[in-house]
Tab-separated table of C-alpha atoms in Angstrom:
chain	number	residue	atom	x	y	z
A	1	MET	CA	18.007	-9.633	-8.604
A	2	ILE	CA	15.183	-7.218	-7.882
A	3	PRO	CA	16.192	-4.056	-5.991
A	4	GLN	CA	14.526	-4.439	-2.624
A	5	ARG	CA	13.043	-1.394	-1.026
A	6	THR	CA	11.438	-2.978	1.996
A	7	THR	CA	8.682	-1.578	4.181
A	8	PRO	CA	9.488	-1.932	7.897
A	9	LYS	CA	7.540	-4.769	9.568
A	10	LEU	CA	6.181	-2.398	12.181
A	11	ILE	CA	5.541	1.236	11.327
A	12	THR	CA	5.124	3.412	14.391
A	13	SER	CA	6.086	6.806	12.979
A	14	LEU	CA	6.515	8.502	9.622
A	15	GLN	CA	9.080	10.951	8.308
A	16	SER	CA	7.609	14.047	6.645
A	17	ASP	CA	8.229	12.585	3.167
A	18	GLU	CA	6.737	9.145	3.912
A	19	VAL	CA	3.254	7.881	3.057
A	20	PHE	CA	1.627	4.911	4.818
A	21	VAL	CA	-0.148	2.754	2.193
A	22	PHE	CA	-2.904	0.614	3.664
A	23	GLY	CA	-5.791	-1.620	2.672
A	24	SER	CA	-9.238	-0.144	3.178
A	25	ASN	CA	-12.835	-0.681	2.239
A	26	LEU	CA	-14.660	1.470	-0.295
A	27	GLN	CA	-16.797	3.035	2.446
A	28	GLY	CA	-13.695	4.289	4.273
A	29	PHE	CA	-14.670	2.682	7.560
A	30	HIS	CA	-11.153	2.560	9.027
A	31	ALA	CA	-12.084	0.518	12.097
A	32	GLY	CA	-9.387	-2.159	12.229
A	33	GLY	CA	-5.949	-3.316	11.200
A	34	ALA	CA	-3.661	-0.987	9.278
A	35	ALA	CA	-6.638	1.210	8.364
A	36	LYS	CA	-7.229	2.031	12.023
A	37	LEU	CA	-3.518	2.784	12.432
A	38	ALA	CA	-3.666	5.049	9.366
A	39	MET	CA	-6.126	7.338	11.162
A	40	GLN	CA	-3.230	8.772	13.224
A	41	TRP	CA	-1.529	9.963	10.019
A	42	GLY	CA	-4.523	11.570	8.376
A	43	ALA	CA	-6.711	8.798	6.962
A	44	VAL	CA	-10.217	10.209	6.610
A	45	TRP	CA	-13.240	8.311	7.925
A	46	GLY	CA	-15.586	7.827	4.982
A	47	LYS	CA	-12.862	8.039	2.315
A	48	GLY	CA	-11.748	4.610	1.135
A	49	VAL	CA	-9.546	5.440	-1.851
A	50	GLY	CA	-6.446	7.532	-2.443
A	51	ILE	CA	-4.280	10.040	-0.649
A	52	GLN	CA	-5.349	11.271	2.783
A	53	GLY	CA	-2.847	13.169	4.913
A	54	GLN	CA	0.283	11.000	5.044
A	55	THR	CA	-1.662	7.903	4.010
A	56	TYR	CA	-2.887	6.290	0.803
A	57	ALA	CA	-5.896	3.931	0.858
A	58	ILE	CA	-6.195	0.981	-1.524
A	59	PRO	CA	-9.591	-0.768	-1.262
A	60	THR	CA	-9.335	-4.528	-0.738
A	61	MET	CA	-12.745	-5.579	0.599
A	62	GLN	CA	-15.041	-5.126	-2.406
A	63	GLY	CA	-14.638	-8.434	-4.206
A	64	ASP	CA	-11.991	-10.759	-5.574
A	65	VAL	CA	-8.313	-10.066	-6.221
A	66	ASP	CA	-9.062	-8.810	-9.740
A	67	SER	CA	-11.186	-6.012	-8.250
A	68	ILE	CA	-8.130	-4.719	-6.360
A	69	GLN	CA	-5.812	-4.448	-9.389
A	70	PRO	CA	-7.216	-1.155	-10.800
A	71	TYR	CA	-6.708	0.533	-7.415
A	72	VAL	CA	-3.135	-0.769	-7.189
A	73	ASN	CA	-2.452	0.520	-10.718
A	74	GLU	CA	-3.898	3.914	-9.747
A	75	PHE	CA	-1.633	3.970	-6.678
A	76	ILE	CA	1.480	3.117	-8.719
A	77	SER	CA	0.658	5.911	-11.147
A	78	PHE	CA	0.192	8.334	-8.229
A	79	ALA	CA	3.536	7.313	-6.696
A	80	LYS	CA	5.310	7.903	-10.013
A	81	GLN	CA	3.849	11.424	-10.095
A	82	HIS	CA	5.187	12.134	-6.582
A	83	PRO	CA	8.865	11.083	-6.666
A	84	ASN	CA	9.615	13.262	-3.638
A	85	LYS	CA	7.560	10.913	-1.411
A	86	ARG	CA	8.419	7.418	-0.137
A	87	PHE	CA	5.413	5.107	-0.179
A	88	LEU	CA	5.502	2.405	2.500
A	89	VAL	CA	3.117	-0.322	1.350
A	90	THR	CA	1.726	-2.573	4.081
A	91	GLU	CA	0.508	-6.120	3.419
A	92	ILE	CA	-2.739	-4.777	2.009
A	93	GLY	CA	-5.550	-7.308	1.747
A	94	CYS	CA	-3.676	-9.917	3.801
A	95	GLY	CA	-5.387	-9.230	7.119
A	96	ILE	CA	-9.084	-8.537	7.582
A	97	ALA	CA	-9.777	-8.849	3.822
A	98	GLY	CA	-8.532	-12.447	3.968
A	99	PHE	CA	-6.307	-12.690	0.887
A	100	SER	CA	-2.930	-14.421	0.909
A	101	VAL	CA	0.420	-12.785	0.214
A	102	GLU	CA	0.636	-15.056	-2.845
A	103	GLU	CA	-2.590	-13.531	-4.193
A	104	ILE	CA	-1.784	-9.857	-3.472
A	105	ALA	CA	1.958	-9.512	-4.149
A	106	PRO	CA	1.668	-10.073	-7.946
A	107	LEU	CA	-0.647	-7.063	-8.153
A	108	PHE	CA	2.445	-4.941	-7.395
A	109	ILE	CA	4.700	-6.262	-10.178
A	110	LYS	CA	4.643	-2.837	-11.878
A	111	ALA	CA	5.851	-1.254	-8.615
A	112	VAL	CA	9.148	-3.149	-8.715
A	113	GLU	CA	10.803	-0.503	-10.911
A	114	VAL	CA	9.288	2.495	-9.101
A	115	GLU	CA	12.067	3.703	-6.827
A	116	ASN	CA	9.885	5.455	-4.258
A	117	ILE	CA	7.604	2.454	-3.578
A	118	TYR	CA	8.651	0.215	-0.695
A	119	LEU	CA	7.021	-3.221	-0.391
A	120	PRO	CA	6.733	-5.726	2.464
A	121	GLN	CA	9.457	-8.388	2.519
A	122	ARG	CA	6.876	-11.144	1.956
A	123	PHE	CA	5.760	-9.368	-1.248
A	124	TRP	CA	9.381	-9.209	-2.447
A	125	ASN	CA	9.758	-12.945	-1.709
A	126	ILE	CA	6.904	-13.662	-4.163
A	127	LEU	CA	7.963	-11.079	-6.778
A	128	GLU	CA	11.489	-12.517	-7.009
């Protein structure tokens, strides 16, 4: 059984040690979905990758699923380097970008053993 650290379905506030992880585009145009929500916690217009305030952007709109994997790996590495933070991953790529949960969840297989990464329940359902 995989230890489930589950992201809340609806995130309306963050604790000081929490980071909202959202899908973005490389241009950092945070106009819709979780990216728009991320603006309230420090996402920077024009910055489409990495840590920004209490948010972390993972680009999902630049190509196929394989093009997302390096950014997910970079995120997992970042989370490991910041064990004092809790990273709340949203269903990145499963909204405006148009990918399915079945396509995106496997990208996070290396996050399963990282104790400060929380994943959406639908990702856990696939990873089990």
